[in-house]
CSV table of C-alpha atoms and ligand atoms in Angstrom, one decimal:
chain,number,residue,atom,x,y,z
A,20,MET,CA,-92.4,0.3,0.8
A,21,THR,CA,-93.6,-1.0,4.1
A,22,HIS,CA,-91.8,-4.2,5.2
A,23,PRO,CA,-94.2,-7.2,5.0
A,24,MET,CA,-93.6,-7.9,8.7
A,25,THR,CA,-94.5,-4.4,9.7
A,26,GLN,CA,-97.5,-4.6,7.6
A,27,LEU,CA,-98.7,-7.8,9.3
A,28,GLN,CA,-98.0,-6.2,12.7
A,29,ASP,CA,-100.0,-3.1,11.8
A,30,LEU,CA,-102.8,-5.3,10.6
A,31,SER,CA,-102.7,-7.3,13.9
A,32,ARG,CA,-102.8,-4.1,15.9
A,33,SER,CA,-105.8,-2.7,14.0
A,34,LEU,CA,-107.6,-6.0,14.7
A,35,ARG,CA,-106.8,-5.5,18.4
A,36,LEU,CA,-104.3,-8.4,18.5
A,37,ALA,CA,-101.8,-6.3,20.3
A,38,GLU,CA,-99.8,-9.1,21.9
A,39,THR,CA,-99.7,-11.1,18.6
A,40,ALA,CA,-98.4,-8.0,16.9
A,41,LYS,CA,-95.4,-7.8,19.2
A,42,GLU,CA,-94.7,-11.5,19.1
A,43,LEU,CA,-95.2,-12.1,15.4
A,44,PRO,CA,-91.5,-11.9,14.3
A,45,SER,CA,-90.4,-14.4,16.9
A,46,LEU,CA,-93.4,-16.7,16.1
A,47,ILE,CA,-92.6,-16.7,12.4
A,48,ARG,CA,-88.9,-17.4,13.1
A,49,LYS,CA,-89.9,-20.3,15.3
A,50,ALA,CA,-92.2,-21.6,12.6
A,51,GLU,CA,-89.4,-21.5,10.0
A,52,ALA,CA,-86.9,-23.1,12.3
A,53,HIS,CA,-89.2,-25.9,13.3
A,54,GLN,CA,-91.0,-26.2,9.9
A,55,TRP,CA,-94.4,-25.7,11.5
A,56,THR,CA,-97.4,-26.4,9.3
A,57,TYR,CA,-99.8,-23.5,8.5
A,58,HIS,CA,-102.2,-25.1,11.1
A,59,GLU,CA,-99.5,-25.2,13.7
A,60,LEU,CA,-98.5,-21.6,13.2
A,61,LEU,CA,-102.0,-20.4,13.4
A,62,TYR,CA,-102.7,-22.4,16.5
A,63,GLU,CA,-99.6,-21.1,18.3
A,64,LEU,CA,-100.4,-17.6,17.3
A,65,LEU,CA,-104.0,-17.7,18.5
A,66,THR,CA,-103.3,-19.5,21.7
A,67,TYR,CA,-100.5,-17.0,22.5
A,68,GLU,CA,-103.0,-14.1,22.1
A,69,GLN,CA,-105.6,-16.0,24.2
A,70,ALA,CA,-103.1,-16.7,27.0
A,71,CYS,CA,-102.0,-13.0,27.1
A,72,ARG,CA,-105.7,-11.8,27.3
A,73,GLU,CA,-106.4,-14.2,30.2
A,74,GLU,CA,-103.4,-13.0,32.1
A,75,LYS,CA,-104.4,-9.4,31.6
A,76,LEU,CA,-108.0,-10.1,32.7
A,77,ILE,CA,-106.8,-11.8,35.9
A,78,THR,CA,-104.5,-8.9,36.7
A,79,LYS,CA,-107.4,-6.5,36.2
A,80,LEU,CA,-109.8,-8.6,38.3
A,81,LEU,CA,-107.2,-8.9,41.1
A,82,LYS,CA,-106.8,-5.1,41.2
A,83,TRP,CA,-110.5,-4.6,41.2
A,84,ALA,CA,-111.1,-7.1,44.1
A,85,ARG,CA,-109.1,-4.9,46.5
A,86,PHE,CA,-108.1,-7.9,48.8
A,87,PRO,CA,-106.2,-6.7,51.9
A,88,PHE,CA,-103.8,-9.7,51.4
A,89,GLN,CA,-103.7,-12.5,49.0
A,90,LYS,CA,-103.7,-15.9,50.6
A,91,THR,CA,-104.8,-19.0,48.8
A,92,LEU,CA,-106.8,-21.9,50.1
A,93,ASP,CA,-103.7,-24.1,49.6
A,94,GLU,CA,-102.0,-22.0,52.3
A,95,PHE,CA,-104.9,-22.7,54.6
A,96,ASN,CA,-104.0,-25.4,57.0
A,97,ILE,CA,-107.1,-27.6,57.2
A,98,LYS,CA,-105.5,-29.9,59.7
A,99,GLU,CA,-105.6,-27.1,62.3
A,100,GLN,CA,-109.4,-27.0,61.9
A,101,ARG,CA,-112.2,-29.1,63.3
A,102,SER,CA,-115.0,-26.9,62.0
A,103,ILE,CA,-114.5,-27.5,58.3
A,104,SER,CA,-113.6,-30.9,56.7
A,105,THR,CA,-111.3,-31.3,53.7
A,106,LYS,CA,-114.3,-32.5,51.7
A,107,GLN,CA,-116.3,-29.3,52.6
A,108,LEU,CA,-113.5,-27.1,51.7
A,109,LYS,CA,-113.1,-28.9,48.4
A,110,GLN,CA,-116.8,-28.4,47.7
A,111,LEU,CA,-116.6,-24.8,48.5
A,112,ARG,CA,-113.6,-24.2,46.2
A,113,GLU,CA,-115.4,-25.9,43.3
A,114,LEU,CA,-117.7,-22.8,43.5
A,115,LEU,CA,-120.8,-24.6,42.2
A,116,TRP,CA,-122.7,-22.8,44.9
A,117,MET,CA,-121.9,-19.5,43.2
A,118,GLU,CA,-123.7,-20.6,40.1
A,119,GLU,CA,-126.8,-21.0,42.2
A,120,GLN,CA,-126.3,-17.6,43.9
A,121,TYR,CA,-125.8,-19.2,47.3
A,122,ASN,CA,-124.4,-16.9,50.0
A,123,LEU,CA,-121.8,-18.0,52.6
A,124,ILE,CA,-121.6,-16.8,56.1
A,125,LEU,CA,-118.4,-17.5,58.0
A,126,LEU,CA,-118.8,-17.1,61.7
A,127,GLY,CA,-116.3,-17.2,64.5
A,128,PRO,CA,-114.1,-15.3,66.9
A,129,PRO,CA,-111.1,-13.2,65.7
A,130,GLY,CA,-108.1,-15.0,64.2
A,131,VAL,CA,-109.7,-18.3,63.2
A,132,GLY,CA,-109.2,-17.8,59.4
A,133,LYS,CA,-112.6,-16.3,58.3
A,134,THR,CA,-111.0,-13.6,56.1
A,135,HIS,CA,-108.3,-16.0,54.8
A,136,ILE,CA,-111.0,-18.5,53.6
A,137,ALA,CA,-113.1,-15.7,52.1
A,138,ILE,CA,-110.1,-14.3,50.2
A,139,GLY,CA,-109.0,-17.8,49.2
A,140,LEU,CA,-112.5,-18.4,47.6
A,141,GLY,CA,-112.3,-15.0,46.0
A,142,LEU,CA,-109.0,-15.9,44.3
A,143,GLU,CA,-110.5,-19.2,43.1
A,144,ALA,CA,-113.4,-17.2,41.6
A,145,ILE,CA,-111.1,-14.8,39.9
A,146,TYR,CA,-109.0,-17.6,38.4
A,147,LYS,CA,-112.3,-18.8,36.9
A,148,GLY,CA,-112.8,-15.3,35.4
A,149,HIS,CA,-115.4,-14.0,37.8
A,150,GLN,CA,-115.5,-10.4,39.1
A,151,VAL,CA,-115.0,-10.2,42.9
A,152,SER,CA,-115.2,-7.3,45.3
A,153,PHE,CA,-113.8,-7.4,48.8
A,154,ILE,CA,-114.9,-4.7,51.3
A,155,PRO,CA,-114.7,-4.4,55.1
A,156,MET,CA,-118.1,-3.5,56.5
A,157,GLY,CA,-116.9,-0.2,57.9
A,158,GLU,CA,-115.7,0.9,54.4
A,159,LEU,CA,-118.9,-0.3,52.9
A,160,VAL,CA,-121.1,1.8,55.1
A,161,HIS,CA,-118.9,4.8,54.3
A,162,LEU,CA,-119.2,4.1,50.6
A,163,LEU,CA,-123.0,3.7,50.7
A,164,LYS,CA,-123.3,7.1,52.5
A,165,THR,CA,-121.1,9.0,50.1
A,166,LYS,CA,-122.0,7.4,46.8
A,167,GLU,CA,-124.5,10.2,46.0
A,168,PHE,CA,-121.9,12.9,45.9
A,169,SER,CA,-118.5,11.2,45.6
A,170,ARG,CA,-117.4,10.0,42.2
A,171,LYS,CA,-114.9,7.7,43.8
A,172,SER,CA,-117.5,6.0,45.9
A,173,GLN,CA,-119.8,5.8,42.9
A,174,THR,CA,-117.2,3.9,40.9
A,175,SER,CA,-116.5,1.5,43.8
A,176,TYR,CA,-120.2,1.0,44.3
A,177,LYS,CA,-120.7,0.2,40.7
A,178,ARG,CA,-117.9,-2.3,40.8
A,179,ILE,CA,-119.5,-4.0,43.8
A,180,VAL,CA,-123.0,-4.4,42.3
A,181,ASP,CA,-121.4,-5.6,39.0
A,182,SER,CA,-119.5,-8.3,40.8
A,183,ASP,CA,-120.3,-12.0,40.7
A,184,MET,CA,-119.0,-12.4,44.3
A,185,VAL,CA,-119.0,-9.8,47.0
A,186,ILE,CA,-117.1,-10.4,50.2
A,187,ILE,CA,-118.2,-8.2,53.1
A,188,ASP,CA,-115.7,-8.6,55.9
A,189,ASP,CA,-116.3,-8.1,59.6
A,190,MET,CA,-120.0,-7.6,59.3
A,191,MET,CA,-121.5,-6.0,62.4
A,192,TYR,CA,-118.5,-5.0,64.3
A,193,MET,CA,-120.4,-1.8,64.8
A,194,ALA,CA,-124.0,-0.7,65.4
A,195,MET,CA,-125.7,1.0,62.5
A,196,ASP,CA,-128.2,3.8,62.6
A,197,SER,CA,-131.5,3.5,60.7
A,198,LYS,CA,-130.2,5.4,57.6
A,199,GLU,CA,-127.2,3.1,57.4
A,200,ALA,CA,-129.3,0.0,57.8
A,201,ASN,CA,-131.6,1.2,55.1
A,202,LEU,CA,-128.7,1.8,52.7
A,203,PHE,CA,-127.3,-1.6,53.5
A,204,PHE,CA,-130.7,-3.2,52.8
A,205,HIS,CA,-130.8,-1.5,49.4
A,206,LEU,CA,-127.4,-2.9,48.5
A,207,ILE,CA,-128.4,-6.5,49.6
A,208,ASN,CA,-131.6,-6.1,47.6
A,209,GLU,CA,-129.6,-5.1,44.5
A,210,LEU,CA,-127.2,-8.0,44.9
A,211,TYR,CA,-130.0,-10.5,45.7
A,212,ASP,CA,-130.4,-13.3,43.2
A,213,LYS,CA,-127.5,-12.3,41.0
A,214,THR,CA,-124.4,-12.2,43.2
A,215,SER,CA,-122.9,-14.5,45.8
A,216,ILE,CA,-122.2,-12.8,49.1
A,217,ILE,CA,-119.6,-14.0,51.5
A,218,LEU,CA,-120.0,-12.4,55.0
A,219,THR,CA,-117.6,-12.8,57.8
A,220,SER,CA,-118.7,-12.0,61.3
A,221,ASN,CA,-118.0,-12.7,64.9
A,222,LYS,CA,-121.8,-12.5,65.6
A,223,GLY,CA,-124.4,-14.9,64.4
A,224,PRO,CA,-127.5,-13.7,62.4
A,225,ASP,CA,-129.6,-14.0,65.5
A,226,GLN,CA,-127.7,-11.1,67.0
A,227,TRP,CA,-127.7,-8.9,63.9
A,228,GLY,CA,-131.1,-7.4,64.9
A,229,GLU,CA,-129.5,-5.5,67.8
A,230,LEU,CA,-126.9,-4.0,65.5
A,231,LEU,CA,-129.1,-3.1,62.6
A,232,GLY,CA,-131.6,-1.5,65.0
A,233,ASP,CA,-134.8,-1.5,63.0
A,234,GLN,CA,-136.6,-4.8,63.2
A,235,GLY,CA,-138.4,-4.5,59.8
A,236,ILE,CA,-135.1,-3.8,58.0
A,237,THR,CA,-133.3,-6.6,59.8
A,238,THR,CA,-136.0,-9.1,58.8
A,239,ALA,CA,-135.9,-7.9,55.2
A,240,ILE,CA,-132.1,-8.2,55.1
A,241,LEU,CA,-132.0,-11.6,56.7
A,242,ASP,CA,-134.8,-12.8,54.4
A,243,ARG,CA,-132.6,-12.1,51.3
A,244,LEU,CA,-129.3,-13.2,52.8
A,245,LEU,CA,-130.6,-16.4,54.3
A,246,HIS,CA,-132.7,-17.5,51.4
A,247,ARG,CA,-129.9,-19.6,50.0
A,248,VAL,CA,-127.1,-19.7,52.5
A,249,GLU,CA,-124.4,-21.9,53.9
A,250,VAL,CA,-123.4,-21.0,57.4
A,251,ILE,CA,-120.0,-22.2,58.6
A,252,ASN,CA,-119.2,-21.8,62.2
A,253,ILE,CA,-115.5,-21.8,62.9
A,254,ASP,CA,-115.3,-22.2,66.6
A,255,GLU,CA,-111.6,-22.8,67.2
A,256,PRO,CA,-108.9,-21.2,69.3
A,257,SER,CA,-107.3,-18.4,67.3
A,258,TYR,CA,-104.8,-19.6,64.7
A,259,ARG,CA,-102.9,-16.4,65.3
A,260,MET,CA,-102.6,-17.1,69.0
A,261,LYS,CA,-101.7,-20.7,68.6
A,262,ASN,CA,-99.0,-20.0,66.0
A,263,ARG,CA,-97.6,-16.8,67.3
A,264,THR,CA,-93.9,-16.6,67.7
A,265,THR,CA,-92.5,-15.9,71.1
A,266,ILE,CA,-89.8,-13.6,72.3
A,267,PHE,CA,-88.8,-16.1,75.0
A,268,ASN,CA,-86.9,-19.3,74.3
B,104,ADP,P1,-110.3,-13.9,61.1
B,104,ADP,O1,-110.7,-13.2,59.8
B,104,ADP,O2,-111.1,-15.0,61.5
B,104,ADP,O3,-110.1,-12.9,62.2
B,104,ADP,P2,-107.8,-14.3,59.5
B,104,ADP,O4,-108.4,-14.9,58.3
B,104,ADP,O5,-107.5,-12.8,59.4
B,104,ADP,O6,-108.8,-14.5,60.8
B,104,ADP,O7,-106.6,-15.1,60.0
B,104,ADP,C1,-105.6,-14.6,60.9
B,104,ADP,C2,-104.2,-15.0,60.4
B,104,ADP,O8,-104.0,-16.4,60.7
B,104,ADP,C3,-104.1,-14.8,58.9
B,104,ADP,O9,-102.8,-14.5,58.6
B,104,ADP,C4,-104.4,-16.2,58.3
B,104,ADP,O10,-103.7,-16.4,57.1
B,104,ADP,C5,-103.9,-17.1,59.4
B,104,ADP,N1,-104.7,-18.3,59.6
B,104,ADP,C6,-105.8,-18.5,60.3
B,104,ADP,N2,-106.3,-19.8,60.2
B,104,ADP,C7,-105.4,-20.5,59.4
B,104,ADP,C8,-105.2,-21.8,59.0
B,104,ADP,N3,-106.1,-22.8,59.3
B,104,ADP,N4,-104.1,-22.1,58.2
B,104,ADP,C9,-103.2,-21.1,57.8
B,104,ADP,N5,-103.3,-19.9,58.2
B,104,ADP,C10,-104.3,-19.5,59.0
B,105,MG,MG1,-111.1,-11.2,59.5
C-alpha cells in the first residue's frame, strides 16, 4: 500500500505543485508541532508554493535579460550627480512610465553611469515580474541581420519583441547602412506602443540622422521613439575617471 504521505506528494506533483510536494512532510511536521489550524496549514502550504514560483520566475527573467553586469539603483551614488535628482530617480524606479509605454533616452559621455541606470531600472522591472531584454546596439544589428537564417538569433529576437522593457545600449556608436537602418526601423515599429525602450547613447537624437543615413527612415524611427519619451542628459565628468584607483601614493 502506498504511504499516505507519498500519495499526497504524488497528487501534489500531478497538480504541478512540485515545491509543495517536496516540502509537504516538513510542513505537516511543523503543523503538528505547533498545532496549526487547518486554515494555517493551508495558508503556509500555498504561500510556500507561491514564493517558490516567484523566485523561479525571477531567476528565469534575470537569465533572459542578459545583463552584462547586475548593479542596482541602490548602488548608484546619486550624490555624485547633478544631472538627476533623487526625486527624479525615485519616479523613474516606480516604473509608472512603463505602464504608459514611455521610452527613456539616457545621453552622456562614457563612464557617467548610463548603462548602470538602465540595468538598475531593468532589475526593478524584473522584480515586478516584467520581462526585460538588454542588448548592445552592435549585437542588435547583428541579430537583426541574421534572424532569417539563424535559429539562435530568431530566439533572441522573439525574446526581445516579447519583452515589456528593451534596453538598447550604446546606440549609434557606429554608422549603419540603409539595410541595417531599415531592419532597425522594423524592430522599433514592432516594439512601438507595447514596449518601453531604454536607449543609452553618447549622441543626441539630433545627430542620429548622420548615423542612420537615410533621412526618411531616421524620421520614421524618431517619430516612434520620441512620441512618448523622457530624455535625461547626464553631463558629468566620468564617474570611472573620478573614482579610479591610482598606482601612485
Ligand atoms: P556609461 O554607460 O555611461 O559609459 P557605466 O554605467 O558603464 O557608464 O558606468 C561606468 C562604471 O562607473 C560602472 O561600473 C558604474 O557602476 C559606475 N558608476 C557610474 N556612475 C556611478 C554613480 N553615480 N554611482 C555609482 N557607480 C557609478
Ligand atoms: Mg555604457
